[in-house]
Short mmCIF file of C-alpha atoms in Angstrom, two decimals:
data_model
loop_
_atom_site.label_atom_id
_atom_site.label_comp_id
_atom_site.label_asym_id
_atom_site.label_seq_id
_atom_site.Cartn_x
_atom_site.Cartn_y
_atom_site.Cartn_z
CA MET A 1 0.00 0.00 0.00
CA TYR A 2 1.11 3.56 -0.66
CA THR A 3 0.47 6.90 1.04
CA ILE A 4 -0.77 9.98 -0.83
CA GLY A 5 2.73 11.46 -0.60
CA GLN A 6 4.28 8.37 -2.14
CA ILE A 7 1.74 8.33 -4.98
CA ALA A 8 2.37 12.02 -5.63
CA ASN A 9 6.12 11.36 -5.88
CA ILE A 10 5.72 8.25 -8.04
CA ILE A 11 3.43 9.93 -10.60
CA GLY A 12 4.94 13.40 -10.27
CA ILE A 13 1.75 15.28 -9.46
CA SER A 14 0.52 17.28 -6.50
CA ARG A 15 -1.43 15.96 -3.55
CA ASP A 16 -4.14 18.52 -4.32
CA LYS A 17 -4.64 16.97 -7.75
CA LEU A 18 -4.99 13.52 -6.18
CA ARG A 19 -7.56 14.89 -3.76
CA TYR A 20 -9.40 16.46 -6.69
CA TYR A 21 -9.56 13.06 -8.41
CA GLU A 22 -11.02 11.66 -5.20
CA GLU A 23 -13.63 14.44 -5.02
CA LYS A 24 -14.72 13.56 -8.57
CA GLY A 25 -15.16 9.92 -7.55
CA ILE A 26 -12.70 8.49 -10.05
CA LEU A 27 -10.02 7.68 -7.46
CA ILE A 28 -11.25 5.86 -4.37
CA PRO A 29 -8.41 4.93 -1.97
CA LYS A 30 -8.95 2.83 1.10
CA GLN A 31 -9.09 4.52 4.48
CA ASN A 32 -6.85 3.15 7.24
CA LYS A 33 -9.19 2.73 10.21
CA GLU A 34 -6.38 3.07 12.75
CA ASN A 35 -4.89 6.40 11.63
CA ASN A 36 -7.53 7.55 9.08
CA TYR A 37 -4.84 7.93 6.40
CA ARG A 38 -5.56 7.25 2.75
CA GLU A 39 -3.96 4.10 1.36
CA TYR A 40 -3.44 3.42 -2.36
CA ASP A 41 -2.86 0.13 -4.12
CA LEU A 42 -1.61 -0.78 -7.61
CA LYS A 43 -5.08 -0.38 -9.08
CA ASP A 44 -5.18 3.20 -7.79
CA ILE A 45 -1.79 3.92 -9.40
CA ASP A 46 -3.10 2.59 -12.71
CA THR A 47 -6.16 4.81 -12.37
CA VAL A 48 -4.03 7.92 -11.86
CA LEU A 49 -1.82 6.95 -14.81
CA LEU A 50 -4.94 6.53 -16.96
CA ILE A 51 -6.19 9.97 -15.92
CA GLU A 52 -2.86 11.59 -16.65
CA PHE A 53 -2.67 9.86 -20.05
CA TYR A 54 -6.05 11.17 -21.18
CA ARG A 55 -5.38 14.58 -19.66
CA SER A 56 -2.28 14.76 -21.89
CA LEU A 57 -4.74 14.58 -24.81
CA ASP A 58 -6.60 17.54 -23.27
CA LEU A 59 -9.79 15.55 -22.79
CA GLU A 60 -12.35 17.03 -20.42
CA PHE A 61 -12.41 15.44 -17.01
CA LYS A 62 -16.03 14.34 -17.35
CA THR A 63 -15.04 12.47 -20.52
CA ILE A 64 -12.17 10.78 -18.68
CA VAL A 65 -14.57 9.70 -15.94
CA LYS A 66 -16.81 8.09 -18.56
CA LEU A 67 -13.86 6.33 -20.15
CA HIS A 68 -12.76 5.05 -16.76
CA LYS A 69 -16.19 3.62 -16.03
CA GLN A 70 -16.73 2.01 -19.43
CA SER A 71 -14.89 2.24 -22.74
CA ASN A 72 -13.98 0.32 -25.85
CA ILE A 73 -11.77 1.01 -28.85
CA LYS A 74 -14.59 2.32 -31.07
CA ASN A 75 -15.81 4.61 -28.31
CA ILE A 76 -12.30 5.96 -27.73
CA GLU A 77 -11.77 6.49 -31.48
CA GLY A 78 -14.96 8.54 -31.68
CA ILE A 79 -13.95 10.70 -28.73
CA LEU A 80 -10.46 11.24 -30.16
CA ASP A 81 -11.84 12.20 -33.59
CA GLN A 82 -14.09 14.78 -31.97
CA LYS A 83 -11.21 16.15 -29.88
CA LYS A 84 -8.94 16.28 -32.93
CA ASN A 85 -11.51 18.36 -34.83
CA GLU A 86 -11.82 20.71 -31.86
CA VAL A 87 -8.04 21.13 -31.69
CA ILE A 88 -7.75 21.78 -35.44
CA LYS A 89 -10.46 24.42 -35.16
CA GLU A 90 -8.62 26.03 -32.24
CA ILE A 91 -5.34 25.95 -34.16
CA ASP A 92 -7.05 27.75 -37.06
CA ARG A 93 -8.40 30.35 -34.63
CA LEU A 94 -4.98 30.90 -33.07
CA ASN A 95 -3.32 31.09 -36.49
CA ALA A 96 -5.82 33.78 -37.46
CA ILE A 97 -4.86 35.72 -34.32
CA VAL A 98 -1.16 35.34 -35.19
CA ASN A 99 -1.88 36.70 -38.68
CA ARG A 100 -3.75 39.68 -37.21
CA ILE A 101 -0.87 40.34 -34.81
CA GLU A 102 1.64 40.23 -37.66
CA ALA A 103 -0.56 42.52 -39.76
CA THR A 104 -0.82 44.99 -36.87
CA LYS A 105 2.96 44.91 -36.33
CA LYS A 106 3.42 45.61 -40.03
CA GLY A 107 0.95 48.47 -39.66
CA CYS A 108 3.06 49.96 -36.88
CA ASN A 109 6.13 49.74 -39.11
CA ASP A 110 4.23 51.33 -42.01
CA ILE A 111 3.11 54.21 -39.77
CA GLU A 112 6.74 54.94 -38.94
CA ARG A 113 7.75 54.80 -42.63
CA TYR A 114 4.82 56.37 -44.48
CA MET A 115 3.14 58.78 -42.09
CA ASP A 116 2.34 61.81 -44.30
CA LYS A 117 4.65 60.37 -46.96
CA TYR A 118 3.84 58.70 -50.26
CA THR A 119 4.83 55.57 -52.11
CA ILE A 120 3.40 53.26 -54.78
CA ARG A 121 1.73 50.13 -53.44
CA GLN A 122 -0.65 47.42 -54.60
CA MET A 123 -3.98 47.22 -52.79
CA GLU A 124 -4.60 43.59 -51.88
CA PRO A 125 -8.03 42.17 -52.81
CA ILE A 126 -10.96 42.71 -50.49
CA LYS A 127 -14.37 41.06 -50.69
CA ILE A 128 -17.30 43.47 -50.41
CA LEU A 129 -20.00 42.12 -48.10
CA GLY A 130 -22.21 45.20 -47.89
CA GLU A 131 -22.14 48.90 -47.09
CA ILE A 132 -23.31 51.49 -44.60
CA SER A 133 -23.51 55.24 -44.94
CA ASP A 134 -20.81 56.23 -42.43
CA PHE A 135 -18.34 54.95 -39.82
CA ARG A 136 -20.59 56.24 -37.04
CA ALA A 137 -23.89 55.12 -38.55
CA TYR A 138 -24.40 52.81 -35.58
CA ASP A 139 -28.03 52.12 -36.43
CA GLU A 140 -26.78 50.44 -39.62
CA PHE A 141 -24.29 48.12 -37.88
CA GLU A 142 -26.73 45.22 -38.18
CA ILE A 143 -25.30 44.41 -41.61
CA ILE A 144 -21.85 44.09 -40.01
CA HIS A 145 -23.13 41.62 -37.43
CA GLU A 146 -24.92 39.63 -40.13
CA ASN A 147 -21.51 39.03 -41.73
CA ARG A 148 -19.45 38.40 -38.59
CA SER A 149 -18.86 34.78 -39.56
CA GLU A 150 -16.85 36.08 -42.54
CA PHE A 151 -14.42 38.02 -40.37
CA ASP A 152 -12.84 35.13 -38.42
CA ASP A 153 -13.31 37.11 -35.16
CA ALA A 154 -11.56 40.18 -36.58
CA SER A 155 -12.64 43.52 -35.12
CA ILE A 156 -15.46 45.61 -36.55
CA ILE A 157 -13.18 48.51 -37.47
CA LYS A 158 -10.91 46.29 -39.59
CA SER A 159 -13.90 45.22 -41.67
CA MET A 160 -14.71 48.81 -42.68
CA LYS A 161 -13.23 50.55 -45.69
CA ARG A 162 -14.30 54.05 -46.70
CA TYR A 163 -14.85 54.28 -50.47
CA ILE A 164 -14.57 57.82 -51.82
CA THR A 165 -14.94 59.28 -55.29
CA PHE A 166 -13.43 62.69 -56.00
CA ASN A 167 -12.35 65.12 -58.69
CA ALA A 168 -9.99 68.10 -58.87
CA GLU A 169 -12.40 70.18 -56.81
CA GLY A 170 -12.77 67.71 -53.95
CA ILE A 171 -14.82 64.77 -52.67
CA GLU A 172 -17.90 63.82 -54.72
CA SER A 173 -19.29 60.88 -52.70
CA ALA A 174 -18.40 58.66 -49.76
CA LYS A 175 -19.69 55.41 -48.32
CA MET A 176 -18.45 52.79 -45.90
CA LEU A 177 -17.89 49.32 -47.34
CA ILE A 178 -18.09 46.22 -45.16
CA THR A 179 -15.26 44.02 -46.38
CA LYS A 180 -13.18 40.94 -45.80
CA ASP A 181 -9.46 40.81 -46.60
CA MET A 182 -8.90 38.04 -49.11
CA TYR A 183 -5.10 37.58 -48.95
CA ASN A 184 -4.57 34.09 -50.39
CA ASP A 185 -8.11 32.83 -49.76
CA GLY A 186 -8.73 31.98 -53.40
CA ASN A 187 -9.46 33.89 -56.57
CA GLY A 188 -12.81 35.21 -55.41
CA LYS A 189 -14.71 34.10 -58.48
CA GLY A 190 -18.35 35.00 -58.20
CA ASP A 191 -17.68 37.45 -55.37
CA CYS A 192 -17.60 41.23 -55.46
CA ILE A 193 -13.85 41.79 -55.22
CA LEU A 194 -12.07 45.13 -55.08
CA GLN A 195 -8.39 45.14 -56.04
CA TYR A 196 -5.93 47.60 -57.60
CA GLU A 197 -2.47 46.80 -58.88
CA LYS A 198 -0.99 50.30 -58.50
CA CYS A 199 -1.99 52.95 -55.98
CA ALA A 200 -0.59 56.06 -54.40
CA TYR A 201 -0.29 55.09 -50.73
CA THR A 202 0.02 57.15 -47.58
CA ILE A 203 -0.91 57.07 -43.89
CA VAL A 204 -2.61 59.91 -42.03
CA GLU A 205 -3.56 60.54 -38.43
CA ASP A 206 -7.21 61.21 -37.64
CA GLY A 207 -9.33 61.70 -34.54
CA LEU A 208 -11.93 63.91 -32.94
CA HIS A 209 -9.18 66.47 -32.31
CA LYS A 210 -8.45 66.73 -36.03
CA LYS A 211 -10.28 68.97 -38.53
CA ASP A 212 -10.78 68.31 -42.25
CA VAL A 213 -8.14 65.55 -42.40
CA MET A 214 -9.58 64.16 -45.62
CA GLY A 215 -9.64 67.55 -47.32
CA GLU A 216 -5.99 68.18 -46.52
CA THR A 217 -5.05 64.61 -47.47
CA PHE A 218 -6.66 64.82 -50.90
CA LYS A 219 -5.04 68.15 -51.62
CA LYS A 220 -1.59 66.75 -50.79
CA SER A 221 -2.32 63.48 -52.59
CA LEU A 222 -3.39 65.10 -55.84
CA GLU A 223 -0.31 67.30 -55.76
CA TRP A 224 2.00 64.31 -55.19
CA ILE A 225 0.31 62.25 -57.92
CA TYR A 226 0.60 65.14 -60.39
CA ASN A 227 4.26 65.83 -59.56
CA ALA A 228 5.10 62.11 -59.83
CA GLY A 229 3.63 62.01 -63.34
CA TYR A 230 0.70 59.70 -62.58
CA THR A 231 -3.03 59.94 -63.32
CA HIS A 232 -5.55 58.89 -60.68
CA LYS A 233 -8.89 57.14 -61.20
CA GLY A 234 -10.84 59.51 -58.97
CA ILE A 235 -11.18 56.85 -56.28
CA ALA A 236 -9.76 56.45 -52.78
CA ILE A 237 -10.09 53.51 -50.39
CA ILE A 238 -9.33 54.26 -46.76
CA GLY A 239 -8.98 51.69 -44.00
CA MET A 240 -8.25 51.76 -40.28
CA LEU A 241 -4.69 50.68 -39.58
CA LEU A 242 -4.38 51.30 -35.85
CA MET A 243 -6.18 52.96 -32.94
CA VAL A 244 -4.33 54.39 -29.93
CA ASN A 245 -5.07 56.47 -26.87
CA ASP A 246 -2.27 58.97 -26.35
CA GLU A 247 -2.55 60.83 -23.01
CA GLY A 248 -6.33 60.69 -23.15
CA ILE A 249 -6.54 61.68 -26.81
CA GLY A 250 -7.95 59.03 -29.15
CA LYS A 251 -6.06 58.77 -32.42
CA SER A 252 -6.65 56.72 -35.52
CA TYR A 253 -4.10 55.92 -38.19
CA LEU A 254 -5.68 55.52 -41.61
CA GLU A 255 -4.06 54.02 -44.68
CA VAL A 256 -5.10 55.66 -47.94
CA TYR A 257 -5.02 53.92 -51.32
CA ILE A 258 -5.61 56.05 -54.43
CA PRO A 259 -5.74 53.80 -57.53
CA LEU A 260 -3.69 55.04 -60.51
CA GLN A 261 -4.22 54.67 -64.23
#
């Protein structure tokens, strides 16, 4: 017979965990009537080893209890298939988070490089899921929530792209597109895809403390495009790159794509 301390040392787990197994009714040691100490036999050791084995597969404890009471190979295979699918789904979710983290890090680097500066850049394809009238048209956000399954848990602000048409005199029209970044998710056949091979690209700071950011941006953009010898298509697509709170002042960093002929 073994004491709880000996079992803990043999298996390499804590006494608290052994007591937890007892509370759940899966481990039932004998009680020494003389000193009231728990006593464990070889069967108890095997039970703990079984629990630890299935815990290493991240199975829920209630599932392990069921397997301990009654199990066969087919039953175990079914449980493992279900767990495998859950793990794969979780891996996909975590990979999506990693991609969003990398994209945000790249955004930080782009802010440092292109803030109020211009370069030529391709606008990656985006799938258009719908539109609302404005960023703060909160009563229209229902269409965003209807498409949340498309976003892979991405934030609302990253799904919005402002689509603006303009001419030499200024902005003609503006609307907010609800979009999904396509990256390498296929060719998008049959979908409404927006993509431009060559754009004038810049990043601007916006916020409630700013006035007429878009007006100033378009004036500078048209001047840069003209001086660089390009011709624009009268379109701009603006997306949220990053939001910060700097000493109580909310700031947004917007990336601006102006497609070129």
